[in-house]
Amino acid sequence: MPRSNDHDDDHDSSRATSPRRGRGRAQTSQAAPSKNQPLVVRAEAIDPAALDQDALRVISRLVRQGHEAYLVGGCVRDLMIGRKPKDFDVATSANPRQVKRLFRNGRVIGRRFRLVQIHYSGHIIETATFRREPDPTTNGSALDDLLIVEDNDYGTAEEDALRRDFTVNGLFLDPTEHRILDYVGGLDDLEARLLRTIGDPLVRLAEDPVRILRAIKFATRLGFRIEEGTWEAMRQHAPELARSAPPRVMEEVLRLLRSGSALGAFRMMRKCGALAVVLPALDEHMGPLESSSPEENERKERVWRLLEALDADVQRGGQPSNALLLAVLFHDVVERACELEGLENPTGVEWTEVACDVIDPVVTEARLARRDCVRARAVPFQQRRLAQAPNRRFRPLLFMASEEFEEALQLFRLRTAAWGQGWDVVEGWLERFEAAKAATAEELAVERRRSRRRRRKR
Ligand code: ATP
Ligand code: MG
């Protein structure tokens, strides 16, 4: 279990949550921090060769034109702890129009958060203008309503750092001098492997409850502990996730599922109350948090084991589709809903009706593709067919040619890995599938004709 899950007995309550704390680090800096001055240290932990050449090009052009520009966010955090960054983001004092004017390959995107994407062959450098505290009149109108709906007020580097979510995500790397600028105490927290919001966690999570899921993502991915005040605020504000845009919420949930640490992340989501808000059907299926019912505990254990199998698959390089992930989440939920309706052996139509009730609201709210929804309903249903030996009435060639077959077999394989039973069945299907790939269009047409004839007779 990742270190970051141990909230009950392993937390840090010794430090205040003010972004202005954490400057007590040894003065290895080139410039001593004073009021409104960042802590500045040489970026010794970072190999200059690990920096992205296109991002460096963007920064050097902006600086030559008299603007301030730094590498920011996840790339600085990852480089500091020896991980390979997913992407390189730039923050600058230049406004989007000025950036756009300097780069013919730049495109302005985003409404809630406007930025310029600078396109290079193969990848994009996102270049955002420094933000400041948003104007309250464009956001929540009541004093107690902090939810940010738009974040396009420009500011200074310091204001920008203070608007970011977690201290370890608030560091700036100035590549021209190869130094780190720390306005938020991120260096200390990186060293302590601690995830902490910048500023008051109650305010920062109320502004954007999706930060709760982001905290879980970073803590589980990096193996960081969540600071106590941040964790308490996560518990308090979890219900507020219902106010965030469902597509954003679902995007984070799918990221967690694909992270390779979905088990830790989902355990944490459940513990802080986020799972009950974002996937209520799954949370209910697992019973109350401290249930003493063996049946509920068994249902919960099945979910955990399936997520564990999913993690192992992702860690081996698997790239699960949205439909497969939804099927992983809802297979048992739909099975149980069928049982509760007295459908021991549901037909395809009966199954689809029950699955629609469970899966469709999630997919519709999150604006996922209809195609994902249809497959997410079909994939769990096909599990029975996979468990059944081929016979005269069941023509595996057609089944294997169906759109959802591969995902159905992937779910079957994950379930097999979770329970440790049924590998012979998986092997059998893999062999059959290999052989079926060689089937000609004519053979498939014959199978289809036979199947139609049999259906007519019935
Ligand atoms: P990853 O490695 O997953 O890309 P990241 O830290 O780069 O992690 P992004 O979602 O790419 O995360 O965002 C880039 C940076 O923008 C973050 O590091 C953080 O500083 C800031 N940021 C992103 N989302 C938010 C948010 N909801 N609230 C405040 N700051 C945010
Ligand atoms: Mg990123």
Short mmCIF file of C-alpha atoms and ligand atoms in Angstrom, two decimals:
data_model
loop_
_atom_site.label_atom_id
_atom_site.label_comp_id
_atom_site.label_asym_id
_atom_site.label_seq_id
_atom_site.Cartn_x
_atom_site.Cartn_y
_atom_site.Cartn_z
CA MET A 1 0.00 0.00 0.00
CA PRO A 2 1.46 3.42 -0.85
CA ARG A 3 2.77 5.51 2.00
CA SER A 4 0.29 8.18 1.03
CA ASN A 5 -2.68 6.10 2.22
CA ASP A 6 -1.67 6.17 5.84
CA HIS A 7 -3.63 9.22 6.88
CA ASP A 8 -4.78 8.02 10.24
CA ASP A 9 -1.51 7.80 12.03
CA ASP A 10 1.06 9.34 9.77
CA HIS A 11 0.49 12.96 9.10
CA ASP A 12 2.16 16.28 9.48
CA SER A 13 0.31 18.71 11.68
CA SER A 14 3.38 20.65 12.69
CA ARG A 15 3.22 23.24 9.96
CA ALA A 16 0.83 26.01 9.16
CA THR A 17 -0.83 26.07 5.75
CA SER A 18 0.25 29.56 4.79
CA PRO A 19 2.04 29.68 1.47
CA ARG A 20 4.54 31.98 3.12
CA ARG A 21 5.94 29.31 5.40
CA GLY A 22 8.63 26.82 4.64
CA ARG A 23 11.47 29.26 3.97
CA GLY A 24 13.61 27.79 6.71
CA ARG A 25 15.64 25.72 4.26
CA ALA A 26 19.42 26.09 4.42
CA GLN A 27 20.49 29.12 2.48
CA THR A 28 22.03 27.33 -0.45
CA SER A 29 20.31 29.96 -2.55
CA GLN A 30 21.92 32.49 -4.80
CA ALA A 31 19.56 35.19 -3.55
CA ALA A 32 18.28 35.28 0.03
CA PRO A 33 14.47 35.42 0.22
CA SER A 34 12.84 38.56 1.57
CA LYS A 35 9.22 39.76 1.50
CA ASN A 36 7.66 38.93 -1.90
CA GLN A 37 10.95 37.45 -3.04
CA PRO A 38 11.05 33.79 -3.91
CA LEU A 39 13.52 31.38 -2.44
CA VAL A 40 16.02 30.95 -5.26
CA VAL A 41 18.23 27.88 -5.47
CA ARG A 42 20.43 26.37 -8.15
CA ALA A 43 18.57 23.52 -9.85
CA GLU A 44 21.34 21.04 -9.03
CA ALA A 45 18.99 18.05 -9.06
CA ILE A 46 18.07 18.73 -12.68
CA ASP A 47 20.19 17.60 -15.60
CA PRO A 48 19.99 20.36 -18.26
CA ALA A 49 19.98 17.63 -20.92
CA ALA A 50 16.62 16.42 -19.56
CA LEU A 51 14.93 19.70 -20.55
CA ASP A 52 12.78 19.83 -23.64
CA GLN A 53 14.51 21.74 -26.45
CA ASP A 54 11.29 23.21 -27.85
CA ALA A 55 10.22 24.49 -24.42
CA LEU A 56 13.66 26.07 -24.05
CA ARG A 57 13.25 27.69 -27.47
CA VAL A 58 9.87 29.15 -26.42
CA ILE A 59 11.32 30.52 -23.17
CA SER A 60 14.40 32.00 -24.77
CA ARG A 61 12.36 33.83 -27.43
CA LEU A 62 9.99 35.23 -24.78
CA VAL A 63 12.91 36.36 -22.61
CA ARG A 64 14.67 37.96 -25.57
CA GLN A 65 11.51 39.99 -26.17
CA GLY A 66 11.70 41.30 -22.59
CA HIS A 67 9.14 38.97 -20.96
CA GLU A 68 9.58 36.74 -17.95
CA ALA A 69 9.20 33.03 -18.76
CA TYR A 70 9.74 29.79 -16.81
CA LEU A 71 9.10 26.10 -16.93
CA VAL A 72 6.33 25.39 -14.41
CA GLY A 73 4.18 22.80 -12.74
CA GLY A 74 4.45 19.05 -13.18
CA CYS A 75 7.63 19.11 -15.25
CA VAL A 76 9.64 20.95 -12.58
CA ARG A 77 8.23 18.69 -9.84
CA ASP A 78 9.03 15.53 -11.82
CA LEU A 79 12.52 16.64 -12.84
CA MET A 80 13.34 17.50 -9.21
CA ILE A 81 12.47 13.97 -8.06
CA GLY A 82 14.10 12.21 -10.98
CA ARG A 83 10.94 11.30 -12.91
CA LYS A 84 10.45 11.81 -16.61
CA PRO A 85 7.93 14.66 -17.12
CA LYS A 86 4.81 13.93 -19.19
CA ASP A 87 4.94 17.37 -20.76
CA PHE A 88 6.71 20.71 -20.40
CA ASP A 89 4.55 23.75 -19.59
CA VAL A 90 5.67 27.35 -19.76
CA ALA A 91 4.36 30.32 -17.74
CA THR A 92 5.11 33.86 -18.86
CA SER A 93 4.38 37.51 -18.20
CA ALA A 94 3.41 37.92 -21.88
CA ASN A 95 -0.33 37.91 -22.49
CA PRO A 96 -1.83 35.39 -24.95
CA ARG A 97 -1.98 37.96 -27.76
CA GLN A 98 1.71 38.80 -27.32
CA VAL A 99 2.64 35.12 -27.23
CA LYS A 100 0.55 34.40 -30.31
CA ARG A 101 2.28 37.26 -32.16
CA LEU A 102 5.73 35.80 -31.40
CA PHE A 103 4.89 32.26 -32.52
CA ARG A 104 3.33 31.56 -35.88
CA ASN A 105 2.85 27.96 -34.71
CA GLY A 106 0.82 29.15 -31.67
CA ARG A 107 -2.94 28.70 -31.21
CA VAL A 108 -5.00 30.31 -28.48
CA ILE A 109 -7.29 27.79 -26.78
CA GLY A 110 -9.55 27.49 -23.73
CA ARG A 111 -12.34 29.57 -22.26
CA ARG A 112 -12.23 28.85 -18.52
CA PHE A 113 -8.43 28.99 -18.73
CA ARG A 114 -7.06 30.67 -21.88
CA LEU A 115 -3.56 29.73 -23.04
CA VAL A 116 -1.43 29.40 -26.17
CA GLN A 117 -0.49 26.01 -27.54
CA ILE A 118 2.75 26.21 -29.49
CA HIS A 119 2.94 23.36 -31.96
CA TYR A 120 6.17 21.59 -32.85
CA SER A 121 6.41 18.44 -34.90
CA GLY A 122 5.36 15.70 -32.53
CA HIS A 123 4.35 17.79 -29.54
CA ILE A 124 2.87 20.93 -28.07
CA ILE A 125 4.27 23.41 -25.55
CA GLU A 126 1.43 24.96 -23.52
CA THR A 127 2.30 28.56 -22.71
CA ALA A 128 0.09 30.25 -20.12
CA THR A 129 0.15 33.84 -18.94
CA PHE A 130 0.74 34.36 -15.18
CA ARG A 131 -2.64 34.28 -13.38
CA ARG A 132 -3.77 36.11 -10.27
CA GLU A 133 -6.65 35.70 -7.83
CA PRO A 134 -9.77 35.80 -10.01
CA ASP A 135 -12.12 38.75 -9.81
CA PRO A 136 -14.96 37.75 -7.44
CA THR A 137 -17.57 39.34 -9.72
CA THR A 138 -16.83 36.83 -12.51
CA ASN A 139 -17.04 33.91 -10.08
CA GLY A 140 -19.17 32.84 -7.13
CA SER A 141 -21.25 35.89 -6.26
CA ALA A 142 -21.97 35.03 -2.61
CA LEU A 143 -19.10 35.34 -0.15
CA ASP A 144 -19.46 31.71 0.84
CA ASP A 145 -19.37 30.57 -2.77
CA LEU A 146 -15.76 30.27 -3.81
CA LEU A 147 -16.20 28.06 -6.88
CA ILE A 148 -14.03 29.37 -9.71
CA VAL A 149 -15.80 29.36 -13.06
CA GLU A 150 -13.29 31.45 -14.95
CA ASP A 151 -9.56 31.96 -14.39
CA ASN A 152 -8.34 34.53 -16.90
CA ASP A 153 -7.11 37.44 -14.75
CA TYR A 154 -3.42 38.03 -15.45
CA GLY A 155 -0.83 38.80 -12.78
CA THR A 156 2.80 38.43 -11.67
CA ALA A 157 4.97 35.33 -11.32
CA GLU A 158 4.34 35.31 -7.57
CA GLU A 159 0.57 35.67 -7.97
CA ASP A 160 0.68 32.88 -10.51
CA ALA A 161 2.56 30.56 -8.14
CA LEU A 162 0.01 31.28 -5.39
CA ARG A 163 -2.90 30.38 -7.72
CA ARG A 164 -1.55 26.89 -8.38
CA ASP A 165 -2.97 23.89 -6.55
CA PHE A 166 -0.22 22.14 -4.52
CA THR A 167 3.10 23.45 -3.25
CA VAL A 168 5.06 20.82 -5.19
CA ASN A 169 3.28 22.01 -8.37
CA GLY A 170 4.07 25.67 -7.74
CA LEU A 171 7.81 25.75 -8.52
CA PHE A 172 9.33 27.74 -11.41
CA LEU A 173 12.45 26.66 -13.26
CA ASP A 174 14.39 29.45 -14.91
CA PRO A 175 16.45 27.56 -17.51
CA THR A 176 18.52 30.56 -18.56
CA GLU A 177 20.14 30.67 -15.08
CA HIS A 178 19.36 27.02 -14.25
CA ARG A 179 17.70 27.94 -10.95
CA ILE A 180 14.45 27.24 -9.13
CA LEU A 181 12.16 30.02 -7.89
CA ASP A 182 10.05 28.91 -4.96
CA TYR A 183 7.27 31.24 -3.77
CA VAL A 184 5.24 28.53 -2.01
CA GLY A 185 7.46 26.24 0.05
CA GLY A 186 7.39 23.57 -2.65
CA LEU A 187 11.08 22.65 -2.27
CA ASP A 188 10.61 21.74 1.40
CA ASP A 189 7.52 19.68 0.62
CA LEU A 190 9.24 17.89 -2.25
CA GLU A 191 12.01 16.94 0.11
CA ALA A 192 9.49 15.76 2.73
CA ARG A 193 7.41 14.01 -0.01
CA LEU A 194 4.35 15.83 1.19
CA LEU A 195 1.32 16.96 -0.77
CA ARG A 196 -0.13 20.19 0.56
CA THR A 197 -2.36 22.84 -0.98
CA ILE A 198 -0.93 26.29 -1.52
CA GLY A 199 -2.74 28.47 1.01
CA ASP A 200 -5.76 27.49 3.12
CA PRO A 201 -6.87 24.03 1.98
CA LEU A 202 -10.50 24.76 2.86
CA VAL A 203 -10.50 27.74 0.52
CA ARG A 204 -8.45 26.14 -2.23
CA LEU A 205 -10.58 22.98 -2.40
CA ALA A 206 -13.82 24.97 -2.27
CA GLU A 207 -12.60 27.04 -5.24
CA ASP A 208 -12.13 23.90 -7.29
CA PRO A 209 -13.20 20.58 -5.75
CA VAL A 210 -11.56 18.67 -8.63
CA ARG A 211 -8.34 19.45 -6.76
CA ILE A 212 -9.45 16.68 -4.35
CA LEU A 213 -9.06 14.14 -7.14
CA ARG A 214 -5.82 15.77 -8.25
CA ALA A 215 -4.46 15.44 -4.71
CA ILE A 216 -5.28 11.74 -4.80
CA LYS A 217 -3.68 11.39 -8.23
CA PHE A 218 -0.39 13.00 -7.19
CA ALA A 219 -0.23 11.34 -3.77
CA THR A 220 -0.71 7.86 -5.19
CA ARG A 221 1.39 8.39 -8.31
CA LEU A 222 4.35 9.90 -6.49
CA GLY A 223 3.96 7.99 -3.21
CA PHE A 224 3.60 11.29 -1.30
CA ARG A 225 1.79 11.68 2.00
CA ILE A 226 -1.13 14.12 2.13
CA GLU A 227 -0.65 16.80 4.77
CA GLU A 228 -3.23 16.62 7.54
CA GLY A 229 -4.97 19.95 6.93
CA THR A 230 -5.25 19.16 3.21
CA TRP A 231 -6.68 15.71 3.97
CA GLU A 232 -9.24 17.15 6.41
CA ALA A 233 -10.31 19.70 3.80
CA MET A 234 -10.63 16.90 1.23
CA ARG A 235 -13.03 15.09 3.56
CA GLN A 236 -15.02 18.22 4.22
CA HIS A 237 -15.28 19.30 0.62
CA ALA A 238 -15.78 15.91 -1.05
CA PRO A 239 -19.56 16.54 -1.37
CA GLU A 240 -18.74 19.70 -3.35
CA LEU A 241 -17.46 17.54 -6.20
CA ALA A 242 -21.12 17.35 -7.20
CA ARG A 243 -20.84 21.01 -8.26
CA SER A 244 -17.85 20.55 -10.56
CA ALA A 245 -18.37 19.95 -14.26
CA PRO A 246 -18.99 16.19 -14.58
CA PRO A 247 -16.78 15.81 -17.69
CA ARG A 248 -13.81 17.23 -15.74
CA VAL A 249 -14.55 14.96 -12.81
CA MET A 250 -14.85 11.88 -14.98
CA GLU A 251 -11.65 12.76 -16.85
CA GLU A 252 -9.79 12.69 -13.53
CA VAL A 253 -11.49 9.43 -12.51
CA LEU A 254 -10.46 7.79 -15.78
CA ARG A 255 -6.90 9.12 -15.28
CA LEU A 256 -6.83 7.53 -11.83
CA LEU A 257 -7.98 4.24 -13.31
CA ARG A 258 -5.24 4.38 -15.94
CA SER A 259 -2.54 5.51 -13.50
CA GLY A 260 -1.27 2.07 -12.47
CA SER A 261 -2.20 2.96 -8.87
CA ALA A 262 -5.97 2.82 -9.20
CA LEU A 263 -6.32 0.62 -6.13
CA GLY A 264 -4.66 3.15 -3.80
CA ALA A 265 -6.48 6.01 -5.47
CA PHE A 266 -9.93 4.42 -5.18
CA ARG A 267 -9.32 3.43 -1.57
CA MET A 268 -8.47 7.05 -0.86
CA MET A 269 -11.47 8.32 -2.82
CA ARG A 270 -13.71 6.10 -0.76
CA LYS A 271 -12.09 7.08 2.51
CA CYS A 272 -12.46 10.82 1.96
CA GLY A 273 -16.02 10.47 0.66
CA ALA A 274 -15.30 11.38 -2.96
CA LEU A 275 -16.33 7.98 -4.35
CA ALA A 276 -19.83 8.34 -2.88
CA VAL A 277 -20.22 11.56 -4.85
CA VAL A 278 -18.61 10.73 -8.17
CA LEU A 279 -19.64 7.05 -8.48
CA PRO A 280 -22.50 6.60 -6.01
CA ALA A 281 -23.68 3.27 -7.48
CA LEU A 282 -20.25 1.71 -6.99
CA ASP A 283 -19.85 3.16 -3.51
CA GLU A 284 -23.26 1.83 -2.43
CA HIS A 285 -22.44 -1.55 -3.93
CA MET A 286 -19.40 -1.74 -1.63
CA GLY A 287 -21.49 -1.03 1.48
CA PRO A 288 -20.75 1.44 4.28
CA LEU A 289 -17.12 2.37 5.01
CA GLU A 290 -16.92 0.38 8.27
CA SER A 291 -19.26 -2.47 7.38
CA SER A 292 -19.28 -5.65 9.46
CA SER A 293 -21.38 -7.54 6.93
CA PRO A 294 -19.37 -10.39 5.37
CA GLU A 295 -21.39 -10.04 2.17
CA GLU A 296 -20.61 -6.32 1.84
CA ASN A 297 -16.98 -6.91 2.67
CA GLU A 298 -16.76 -9.58 0.03
CA ARG A 299 -18.28 -7.22 -2.55
CA LYS A 300 -15.79 -4.53 -1.57
CA GLU A 301 -12.89 -6.98 -1.71
CA ARG A 302 -13.90 -8.02 -5.22
CA VAL A 303 -13.74 -4.39 -6.38
CA TRP A 304 -10.30 -3.92 -4.80
CA ARG A 305 -8.95 -7.12 -6.36
CA LEU A 306 -10.17 -6.18 -9.80
CA LEU A 307 -8.52 -2.77 -9.50
CA GLU A 308 -5.33 -4.48 -8.36
CA ALA A 309 -5.43 -6.66 -11.48
CA LEU A 310 -6.05 -3.55 -13.60
CA ASP A 311 -2.99 -1.85 -12.03
CA ALA A 312 -0.79 -4.85 -12.79
CA ASP A 313 -1.98 -4.74 -16.40
CA VAL A 314 -1.31 -0.99 -16.74
CA GLN A 315 2.12 -1.40 -15.16
CA ARG A 316 2.91 -3.98 -17.85
CA GLY A 317 2.01 -1.39 -20.51
CA GLY A 318 -1.75 -2.05 -20.93
CA GLN A 319 -3.81 0.88 -22.19
CA PRO A 320 -7.41 0.18 -21.19
CA SER A 321 -10.18 1.81 -23.22
CA ASN A 322 -12.90 3.91 -21.58
CA ALA A 323 -15.41 1.12 -22.22
CA LEU A 324 -13.20 -1.44 -20.48
CA LEU A 325 -12.70 0.87 -17.49
CA LEU A 326 -16.45 1.43 -17.17
CA ALA A 327 -16.98 -2.31 -17.42
CA VAL A 328 -14.40 -2.88 -14.67
CA LEU A 329 -16.27 -0.42 -12.44
CA PHE A 330 -19.78 -1.62 -13.15
CA HIS A 331 -19.63 -5.35 -13.94
CA ASP A 332 -20.41 -6.45 -10.38
CA VAL A 333 -22.84 -3.59 -9.81
CA VAL A 334 -24.98 -4.62 -12.79
CA GLU A 335 -24.73 -8.33 -11.88
CA ARG A 336 -26.05 -7.55 -8.43
CA ALA A 337 -28.79 -5.27 -9.72
CA CYS A 338 -29.94 -8.19 -11.93
CA GLU A 339 -29.92 -10.52 -8.92
CA LEU A 340 -31.99 -8.05 -6.92
CA GLU A 341 -34.52 -7.99 -9.75
CA GLY A 342 -34.67 -11.79 -9.69
CA LEU A 343 -32.84 -12.17 -12.99
CA GLU A 344 -30.58 -15.16 -12.34
CA ASN A 345 -29.82 -15.68 -16.00
CA PRO A 346 -30.74 -12.45 -17.76
CA THR A 347 -31.25 -12.30 -21.51
CA GLY A 348 -29.32 -9.69 -23.47
CA VAL A 349 -32.35 -7.40 -23.45
CA GLU A 350 -32.91 -7.76 -19.72
CA TRP A 351 -29.23 -7.20 -18.98
CA THR A 352 -29.11 -4.10 -21.18
CA GLU A 353 -32.11 -2.61 -19.41
CA VAL A 354 -30.51 -3.02 -16.00
CA ALA A 355 -27.08 -1.88 -17.28
CA CYS A 356 -28.67 1.25 -18.81
CA ASP A 357 -29.97 2.28 -15.38
CA VAL A 358 -26.52 1.91 -13.84
CA ILE A 359 -24.11 3.03 -16.57
CA ASP A 360 -25.98 5.51 -18.76
CA PRO A 361 -26.39 8.31 -16.21
CA VAL A 362 -22.62 8.32 -15.60
CA VAL A 363 -21.76 8.33 -19.31
CA THR A 364 -24.35 10.97 -20.21
CA GLU A 365 -23.36 13.36 -17.41
CA ALA A 366 -19.68 12.98 -18.23
CA ARG A 367 -20.41 13.44 -21.94
CA LEU A 368 -18.47 10.31 -22.87
CA ALA A 369 -19.04 8.86 -26.34
CA ARG A 370 -22.25 6.83 -26.83
CA ARG A 371 -20.08 4.15 -28.35
CA ASP A 372 -18.24 3.74 -25.02
CA CYS A 373 -21.56 3.41 -23.26
CA VAL A 374 -22.87 0.72 -25.59
CA ARG A 375 -19.66 -1.28 -25.23
CA ALA A 376 -19.50 -0.80 -21.46
CA ARG A 377 -22.95 -2.41 -21.26
CA ALA A 378 -22.10 -5.25 -23.63
CA VAL A 379 -18.67 -6.18 -22.28
CA PRO A 380 -19.85 -7.38 -18.84
CA PHE A 381 -22.72 -9.32 -20.42
CA GLN A 382 -20.28 -11.23 -22.63
CA GLN A 383 -18.49 -12.61 -19.55
CA ARG A 384 -21.01 -15.46 -19.35
CA ARG A 385 -20.42 -16.39 -22.97
CA LEU A 386 -16.67 -16.46 -22.41
CA ALA A 387 -17.12 -18.81 -19.48
CA GLN A 388 -19.29 -21.14 -21.58
CA ALA A 389 -17.73 -23.83 -23.80
CA PRO A 390 -18.49 -23.35 -27.52
CA ASN A 391 -21.34 -25.61 -28.68
CA ARG A 392 -23.63 -25.96 -31.69
CA ARG A 393 -25.77 -22.98 -30.74
CA PHE A 394 -22.88 -20.75 -29.75
CA ARG A 395 -20.71 -19.83 -32.77
CA PRO A 396 -17.44 -18.40 -31.45
CA LEU A 397 -16.31 -17.18 -34.87
CA LEU A 398 -19.08 -14.58 -34.98
CA PHE A 399 -18.59 -13.71 -31.31
CA MET A 400 -14.88 -13.15 -31.91
CA ALA A 401 -15.65 -10.92 -34.90
CA SER A 402 -17.92 -8.71 -32.78
CA GLU A 403 -16.79 -5.20 -31.88
CA GLU A 404 -16.60 -5.75 -28.16
CA PHE A 405 -14.93 -9.16 -28.15
CA GLU A 406 -11.40 -7.96 -27.37
CA GLU A 407 -12.57 -5.77 -24.48
CA ALA A 408 -14.77 -8.61 -23.20
CA LEU A 409 -11.75 -10.92 -23.20
CA GLN A 410 -9.64 -8.26 -21.48
CA LEU A 411 -12.22 -7.95 -18.69
CA PHE A 412 -12.39 -11.74 -18.43
CA ARG A 413 -8.59 -11.87 -18.14
CA LEU A 414 -8.61 -9.18 -15.42
CA ARG A 415 -11.30 -11.06 -13.50
CA THR A 416 -9.29 -14.25 -13.88
CA ALA A 417 -6.16 -12.51 -12.57
CA ALA A 418 -8.18 -11.08 -9.66
CA TRP A 419 -9.54 -14.49 -8.56
CA GLY A 420 -6.59 -16.59 -9.76
CA GLN A 421 -8.97 -19.01 -11.47
CA GLY A 422 -9.84 -19.68 -15.07
CA TRP A 423 -6.49 -19.25 -16.83
CA ASP A 424 -7.15 -22.34 -18.95
CA VAL A 425 -10.32 -20.68 -20.28
CA VAL A 426 -8.42 -17.48 -21.10
CA GLU A 427 -5.69 -19.47 -22.89
CA GLY A 428 -8.33 -21.34 -24.88
CA TRP A 429 -9.93 -18.10 -26.05
CA LEU A 430 -6.57 -16.51 -26.91
CA GLU A 431 -5.71 -19.51 -29.12
CA ARG A 432 -9.14 -19.47 -30.75
CA PHE A 433 -8.86 -15.74 -31.32
CA GLU A 434 -5.46 -16.09 -33.01
CA ALA A 435 -6.86 -18.79 -35.29
CA ALA A 436 -10.00 -16.72 -35.98
CA LYS A 437 -7.96 -13.77 -37.20
CA ALA A 438 -7.14 -15.88 -40.21
CA ALA A 439 -10.85 -16.49 -40.95
CA THR A 440 -11.81 -15.23 -44.39
CA ALA A 441 -14.71 -12.90 -45.10
CA GLU A 442 -16.40 -15.82 -46.83
CA GLU A 443 -16.18 -18.04 -43.73
CA LEU A 444 -17.68 -15.26 -41.66
CA ALA A 445 -20.50 -14.77 -44.16
CA VAL A 446 -21.31 -18.49 -43.97
CA GLU A 447 -21.41 -18.28 -40.15
CA ARG A 448 -23.71 -15.26 -40.31
CA ARG A 449 -26.10 -17.01 -42.72
CA ARG A 450 -26.21 -20.08 -40.47
CA SER A 451 -26.84 -17.98 -37.41
CA ARG A 452 -29.71 -16.10 -39.15
CA ARG A 453 -31.25 -19.39 -40.30
CA ARG A 454 -31.11 -20.81 -36.78
CA ARG A 455 -32.68 -17.67 -35.33
CA ARG A 456 -35.53 -17.86 -37.86
CA LYS A 457 -36.18 -21.52 -36.99
CA ARG A 458 -36.29 -20.68 -33.30
P1 ATP B 1 0.85 15.72 -14.89
O1 ATP B 1 2.21 15.13 -14.72
O2 ATP B 1 -0.26 14.78 -14.57
O3 ATP B 1 0.64 16.45 -16.19
P2 ATP B 1 0.83 18.36 -13.77
O4 ATP B 1 1.23 18.85 -12.40
O5 ATP B 1 1.66 18.83 -14.92
O6 ATP B 1 0.77 16.80 -13.69
P3 ATP B 1 -1.40 19.45 -15.16
O7 ATP B 1 -2.84 19.06 -15.05
O8 ATP B 1 -0.70 19.19 -16.44
O9 ATP B 1 -0.66 18.76 -13.94
O10 ATP B 1 -1.33 20.99 -14.81
C1 ATP B 1 -0.13 21.74 -14.90
C2 ATP B 1 0.01 22.68 -13.70
O11 ATP B 1 -1.07 23.60 -13.68
C3 ATP B 1 -0.04 21.98 -12.34
O12 ATP B 1 1.22 21.49 -11.95
C4 ATP B 1 -0.53 23.10 -11.44
O13 ATP B 1 0.52 23.98 -11.10
C5 ATP B 1 -1.49 23.84 -12.35
N1 ATP B 1 -2.87 23.37 -12.22
C6 ATP B 1 -3.49 22.42 -12.98
N2 ATP B 1 -4.75 22.24 -12.61
C7 ATP B 1 -4.97 23.09 -11.59
C8 ATP B 1 -6.08 23.38 -10.76
N3 ATP B 1 -7.23 22.75 -10.92
N4 ATP B 1 -5.93 24.35 -9.81
C9 ATP B 1 -4.77 25.03 -9.66
N5 ATP B 1 -3.68 24.78 -10.38
C10 ATP B 1 -3.76 23.82 -11.34
MG MG B 2 1.20 18.36 -16.97
#
